[in-house]
Amino acid sequence: MKYIFLVAGKGSRLNPLTLDIPKSMFRLDQETTLIGRMVNLIRKYDECADIIVVTGHKHQSIEQELKNVTFINNPFYEVTNSIASLWFARKHLDADNVILIDGDIVMPESLLRDVICRPTEKALVLLDSSINEDGDYNVQVSGDRVLVMSKELDHYYGEYAGITKLDRNSAQLLEYEIEKMVDNGYYDQWYENALVQMIFEDDFDLYYVDISDYEWTEVDSVSDLIHAKNIHINEQSNPSEMVGEE
């Protein structure tokens, strides 16, 4: 499977911590960075993983950290959003399974084992239904399908967890949509907005997985960073207590 990490952003909400390093290079302990941990766990559960990392802000530090991955640089990261980063990596939307991962997500090993590193036969996003107030980028659903994702929703089922899984057909449809949007000048959008366009314009079927039984965080604040460190430290201290352990 292919895993595309989108880590180009400046993380300005965490200034001054992110002035000299990207969020994905925050240390969870002395030896473990946020993105290094994710890459190592993916390789643990998918030995044939093809990992692509789209960089931008302070990209040299990430390139020095990771080995045996494909790097793609978005040189326009200061004036674009994640749709442009994915546009630069669009040729990699060509596999039977493609997983798109925001570069500031921290999750337990069990979630990678149970959900992320398992093949999918349809397009789906991860959401957390326990977060239905004060979410960042949120998802409303009907039955097993996503109706809309947006920052502007007043009522919603859960918060988007920063990860999208695609089968080959849906990955190719997304490639077409982001090419169209970037050609029309919408390079300042989140790539997820392309999925929403596909739902509204093409009746695209986008499903979801509710991960509310797992502890996870997106690192957008100092409190989030403390939460991320605690997830990592607790897992190191209690490796047998992973959710879903048989």
Tab-separated table of C-alpha atoms in Angstrom:
chain	number	residue	atom	x	y	z
A	1	MET	CA	0.000	0.000	0.000
A	2	LYS	CA	1.010	3.619	-0.490
A	3	TYR	CA	1.083	6.082	2.383
A	4	ILE	CA	1.274	9.777	1.535
A	5	PHE	CA	2.199	12.087	4.415
A	6	LEU	CA	1.345	15.765	3.949
A	7	VAL	CA	3.780	17.736	6.121
A	8	ALA	CA	4.427	20.958	4.177
A	9	GLY	CA	2.628	23.428	6.449
A	10	LYS	CA	4.229	25.987	8.744
A	11	GLY	CA	2.177	25.109	11.838
A	12	SER	CA	1.755	28.793	12.602
A	13	ARG	CA	-0.743	28.129	15.421
A	14	LEU	CA	2.197	26.690	17.371
A	15	ASN	CA	4.588	29.591	16.883
A	16	PRO	CA	7.246	30.095	18.165
A	17	LEU	CA	7.737	26.322	18.563
A	18	THR	CA	7.444	25.777	14.820
A	19	LEU	CA	9.628	28.635	13.606
A	20	ASP	CA	12.640	26.362	13.161
A	21	ILE	CA	11.083	22.884	12.856
A	22	PRO	CA	7.900	21.455	11.314
A	23	LYS	CA	5.244	20.032	13.634
A	24	SER	CA	5.985	16.541	12.352
A	25	MET	CA	9.475	16.799	13.852
A	26	PHE	CA	8.313	17.397	17.412
A	27	ARG	CA	9.944	14.919	19.776
A	28	LEU	CA	7.778	12.527	21.748
A	29	ASP	CA	10.874	11.422	23.657
A	30	GLN	CA	14.614	11.831	23.214
A	31	GLU	CA	14.768	9.400	20.285
A	32	THR	CA	11.313	9.561	18.696
A	33	THR	CA	9.828	12.223	16.457
A	34	LEU	CA	6.156	12.379	15.615
A	35	ILE	CA	6.614	11.422	11.958
A	36	GLY	CA	9.412	8.944	12.687
A	37	ARG	CA	7.135	7.047	15.041
A	38	MET	CA	4.323	6.879	12.461
A	39	VAL	CA	6.643	5.668	9.707
A	40	ASN	CA	8.160	2.978	11.949
A	41	LEU	CA	4.745	1.705	13.025
A	42	ILE	CA	3.498	1.555	9.436
A	43	ARG	CA	6.517	-0.528	8.476
A	44	LYS	CA	5.846	-2.822	11.425
A	45	TYR	CA	2.387	-3.694	10.108
A	46	ASP	CA	3.008	-3.290	6.369
A	47	GLU	CA	6.456	-4.540	5.431
A	48	CYS	CA	5.905	-3.568	1.777
A	49	ALA	CA	4.740	-0.036	2.565
A	50	ASP	CA	5.583	2.577	-0.071
A	51	ILE	CA	5.902	5.832	1.870
A	52	ILE	CA	5.789	9.275	0.249
A	53	VAL	CA	6.377	12.451	2.269
A	54	VAL	CA	5.375	15.835	0.854
A	55	THR	CA	7.460	18.496	2.590
A	56	GLY	CA	7.669	22.277	2.588
A	57	HIS	CA	8.492	24.265	5.734
A	58	LYS	CA	11.998	23.398	7.014
A	59	HIS	CA	12.006	20.303	4.807
A	60	GLN	CA	15.690	19.571	5.383
A	61	SER	CA	15.083	18.375	8.945
A	62	ILE	CA	12.507	15.795	7.795
A	63	GLU	CA	14.754	14.619	4.974
A	64	GLN	CA	17.538	14.007	7.479
A	65	GLU	CA	15.213	12.145	9.857
A	66	LEU	CA	13.601	9.586	7.532
A	67	LYS	CA	15.245	6.888	5.450
A	68	ASN	CA	13.945	4.870	2.502
A	69	VAL	CA	11.000	7.110	1.750
A	70	THR	CA	10.187	9.183	-1.333
A	71	PHE	CA	10.362	12.939	-0.716
A	72	ILE	CA	8.406	15.475	-2.736
A	73	ASN	CA	8.790	19.178	-1.987
A	74	ASN	CA	6.029	21.750	-2.283
A	75	PRO	CA	8.046	24.940	-2.805
A	76	PHE	CA	4.899	27.079	-2.637
A	77	TYR	CA	3.813	25.887	0.809
A	78	GLU	CA	3.567	29.451	2.164
A	79	VAL	CA	0.823	30.416	-0.295
A	80	THR	CA	-0.897	27.058	-0.865
A	81	ASN	CA	-2.723	24.431	1.146
A	82	SER	CA	-2.737	20.628	1.237
A	83	ILE	CA	-4.483	20.308	-2.136
A	84	ALA	CA	-1.343	21.725	-3.762
A	85	SER	CA	0.884	19.334	-1.806
A	86	LEU	CA	-1.204	16.402	-2.990
A	87	TRP	CA	-1.147	17.816	-6.532
A	88	PHE	CA	2.659	17.573	-6.463
A	89	ALA	CA	2.319	13.920	-5.377
A	90	ARG	CA	-0.582	13.109	-7.706
A	91	LYS	CA	1.301	10.483	-9.721
A	92	HIS	CA	1.351	8.356	-6.550
A	93	LEU	CA	-2.456	8.112	-6.536
A	94	ASP	CA	-2.036	4.987	-8.633
A	95	ALA	CA	-2.172	2.088	-6.175
A	96	ASP	CA	-4.871	-0.336	-5.114
A	97	ASN	CA	-4.725	1.264	-1.666
A	98	VAL	CA	-3.612	4.821	-0.922
A	99	ILE	CA	-3.651	6.275	2.597
A	100	LEU	CA	-3.411	10.056	2.968
A	101	ILE	CA	-2.136	11.145	6.375
A	102	ASP	CA	-1.868	14.629	7.858
A	103	GLY	CA	1.609	14.954	9.280
A	104	ASP	CA	0.593	16.069	12.772
A	105	ILE	CA	-1.483	13.059	13.827
A	106	VAL	CA	-0.481	10.879	16.787
A	107	MET	CA	-2.369	7.652	17.457
A	108	PRO	CA	-1.897	4.371	19.297
A	109	GLU	CA	-0.190	1.450	17.625
A	110	SER	CA	-3.434	-0.517	17.795
A	111	LEU	CA	-5.175	1.959	15.473
A	112	LEU	CA	-2.512	1.498	12.820
A	113	ARG	CA	-2.743	-2.259	13.205
A	114	ASP	CA	-6.546	-2.447	13.197
A	115	VAL	CA	-7.477	0.230	10.636
A	116	ILE	CA	-4.716	2.184	8.905
A	117	CYS	CA	-2.594	-0.685	7.611
A	118	ARG	CA	-5.490	-2.840	6.426
A	119	PRO	CA	-6.598	-2.799	2.764
A	120	THR	CA	-9.817	-1.051	1.785
A	121	GLU	CA	-12.204	-1.613	-1.093
A	122	LYS	CA	-13.815	1.827	-0.878
A	123	ALA	CA	-13.061	5.432	-0.054
A	124	LEU	CA	-13.349	6.297	3.631
A	125	VAL	CA	-12.275	8.869	6.191
A	126	LEU	CA	-11.535	8.421	9.867
A	127	LEU	CA	-13.638	10.409	12.331
A	128	ASP	CA	-14.185	10.575	16.069
A	129	SER	CA	-17.870	10.711	17.072
A	130	SER	CA	-16.964	11.531	20.669
A	131	ILE	CA	-15.918	14.992	19.455
A	132	ASN	CA	-19.163	16.644	18.386
A	133	GLU	CA	-18.538	20.097	19.811
A	134	ASP	CA	-15.656	22.530	19.202
A	135	GLY	CA	-14.109	20.284	16.550
A	136	ASP	CA	-11.717	21.641	13.959
A	137	TYR	CA	-12.676	20.058	10.619
A	138	ASN	CA	-15.929	18.181	11.071
A	139	VAL	CA	-18.036	15.516	9.384
A	140	GLN	CA	-21.781	15.075	9.010
A	141	VAL	CA	-23.007	11.646	7.956
A	142	SER	CA	-26.115	9.773	6.882
A	143	GLY	CA	-26.085	6.063	7.579
A	144	ASP	CA	-22.662	4.749	6.612
A	145	ARG	CA	-21.835	7.614	4.227
A	146	VAL	CA	-20.345	11.087	4.611
A	147	LEU	CA	-22.668	13.943	3.629
A	148	VAL	CA	-20.221	16.817	4.037
A	149	MET	CA	-16.973	17.811	5.737
A	150	SER	CA	-16.298	21.422	6.718
A	151	LYS	CA	-14.952	23.806	9.333
A	152	GLU	CA	-18.271	25.657	9.205
A	153	LEU	CA	-20.671	22.967	10.438
A	154	ASP	CA	-22.779	23.880	13.481
A	155	HIS	CA	-24.055	20.317	13.916
A	156	TYR	CA	-22.055	17.260	12.957
A	157	TYR	CA	-21.479	13.609	13.771
A	158	GLY	CA	-17.766	13.802	14.592
A	159	GLU	CA	-14.398	15.422	14.019
A	160	TYR	CA	-12.300	14.377	11.053
A	161	ALA	CA	-9.160	12.588	12.255
A	162	GLY	CA	-6.798	13.629	9.462
A	163	ILE	CA	-6.668	10.342	7.532
A	164	THR	CA	-8.315	9.246	4.271
A	165	LYS	CA	-8.129	5.745	2.775
A	166	LEU	CA	-8.722	5.195	-0.952
A	167	ASP	CA	-9.074	2.243	-3.268
A	168	ARG	CA	-7.638	2.554	-6.786
A	169	ASN	CA	-10.791	3.890	-8.401
A	170	SER	CA	-11.469	6.561	-5.772
A	171	ALA	CA	-7.796	7.591	-5.777
A	172	GLN	CA	-7.966	8.186	-9.521
A	173	LEU	CA	-11.189	10.178	-9.144
A	174	LEU	CA	-9.519	12.317	-6.473
A	175	GLU	CA	-6.518	12.872	-8.734
A	176	TYR	CA	-8.836	14.169	-11.456
A	177	GLU	CA	-10.660	16.462	-9.025
A	178	ILE	CA	-7.536	18.029	-7.509
A	179	GLU	CA	-6.089	18.616	-10.985
A	180	LYS	CA	-9.311	20.393	-11.951
A	181	MET	CA	-9.384	22.498	-8.787
A	182	VAL	CA	-5.718	23.508	-8.986
A	183	ASP	CA	-6.112	24.348	-12.685
A	184	ASN	CA	-8.977	26.641	-11.657
A	185	GLY	CA	-6.799	28.390	-9.072
A	186	TYR	CA	-8.117	26.670	-5.918
A	187	TYR	CA	-4.654	25.836	-4.629
A	188	ASP	CA	-5.479	27.372	-1.243
A	189	GLN	CA	-7.917	24.579	-0.295
A	190	TRP	CA	-7.564	21.491	1.867
A	191	TYR	CA	-7.470	18.379	-0.287
A	192	GLU	CA	-10.451	17.087	1.692
A	193	ASN	CA	-12.523	19.843	0.092
A	194	ALA	CA	-11.985	18.034	-3.214
A	195	LEU	CA	-13.698	14.990	-1.688
A	196	VAL	CA	-16.622	17.219	-0.674
A	197	GLN	CA	-16.827	18.580	-4.221
A	198	MET	CA	-16.952	15.010	-5.498
A	199	ILE	CA	-19.836	14.203	-3.127
A	200	PHE	CA	-21.886	17.213	-4.215
A	201	GLU	CA	-21.076	17.215	-7.922
A	202	ASP	CA	-20.696	13.517	-8.718
A	203	ASP	CA	-22.635	11.671	-5.984
A	204	PHE	CA	-19.309	10.209	-4.859
A	205	ASP	CA	-19.662	7.538	-2.161
A	206	LEU	CA	-17.402	8.425	0.774
A	207	TYR	CA	-17.667	6.216	3.845
A	208	TYR	CA	-16.247	6.586	7.345
A	209	VAL	CA	-14.716	4.651	10.240
A	210	ASP	CA	-15.464	5.864	13.748
A	211	ILE	CA	-12.301	5.716	15.872
A	212	SER	CA	-13.823	7.075	19.079
A	213	ASP	CA	-12.658	3.945	20.945
A	214	TYR	CA	-9.028	4.921	20.316
A	215	GLU	CA	-7.014	7.724	21.853
A	216	TRP	CA	-5.503	10.049	19.265
A	217	THR	CA	-4.722	13.707	18.708
A	218	GLU	CA	-3.921	16.247	16.057
A	219	VAL	CA	-1.103	18.498	17.240
A	220	ASP	CA	-2.323	22.076	16.875
A	221	SER	CA	-1.535	23.444	20.340
A	222	VAL	CA	0.844	22.943	23.236
A	223	SER	CA	-1.879	20.956	25.012
A	224	ASP	CA	-2.135	18.680	21.962
A	225	LEU	CA	1.617	18.138	22.057
A	226	ILE	CA	1.423	17.087	25.717
A	227	HIS	CA	-1.431	14.726	24.815
A	228	ALA	CA	0.653	13.251	21.979
A	229	LYS	CA	3.584	12.644	24.304
A	230	ASN	CA	1.315	10.950	26.804
A	231	ILE	CA	-0.080	8.600	24.134
A	232	HIS	CA	3.454	7.598	23.214
A	233	ILE	CA	4.759	7.303	26.781
A	234	ASN	CA	1.741	5.318	28.004
A	235	GLU	CA	2.079	2.907	25.120
A	236	GLN	CA	5.769	2.411	25.855
A	237	SER	CA	4.933	1.753	29.505
A	238	ASN	CA	1.980	-0.575	28.824
A	239	PRO	CA	2.504	-2.255	25.431
A	240	SER	CA	0.051	-5.053	26.254
A	241	GLU	CA	-2.819	-2.650	26.845
A	242	MET	CA	-3.425	-1.696	23.230
A	243	VAL	CA	-7.107	-1.315	22.333
A	244	GLY	CA	-8.311	-4.379	20.480
A	245	GLU	CA	-5.518	-6.645	21.711
A	246	GLU	CA	-6.586	-10.264	21.434
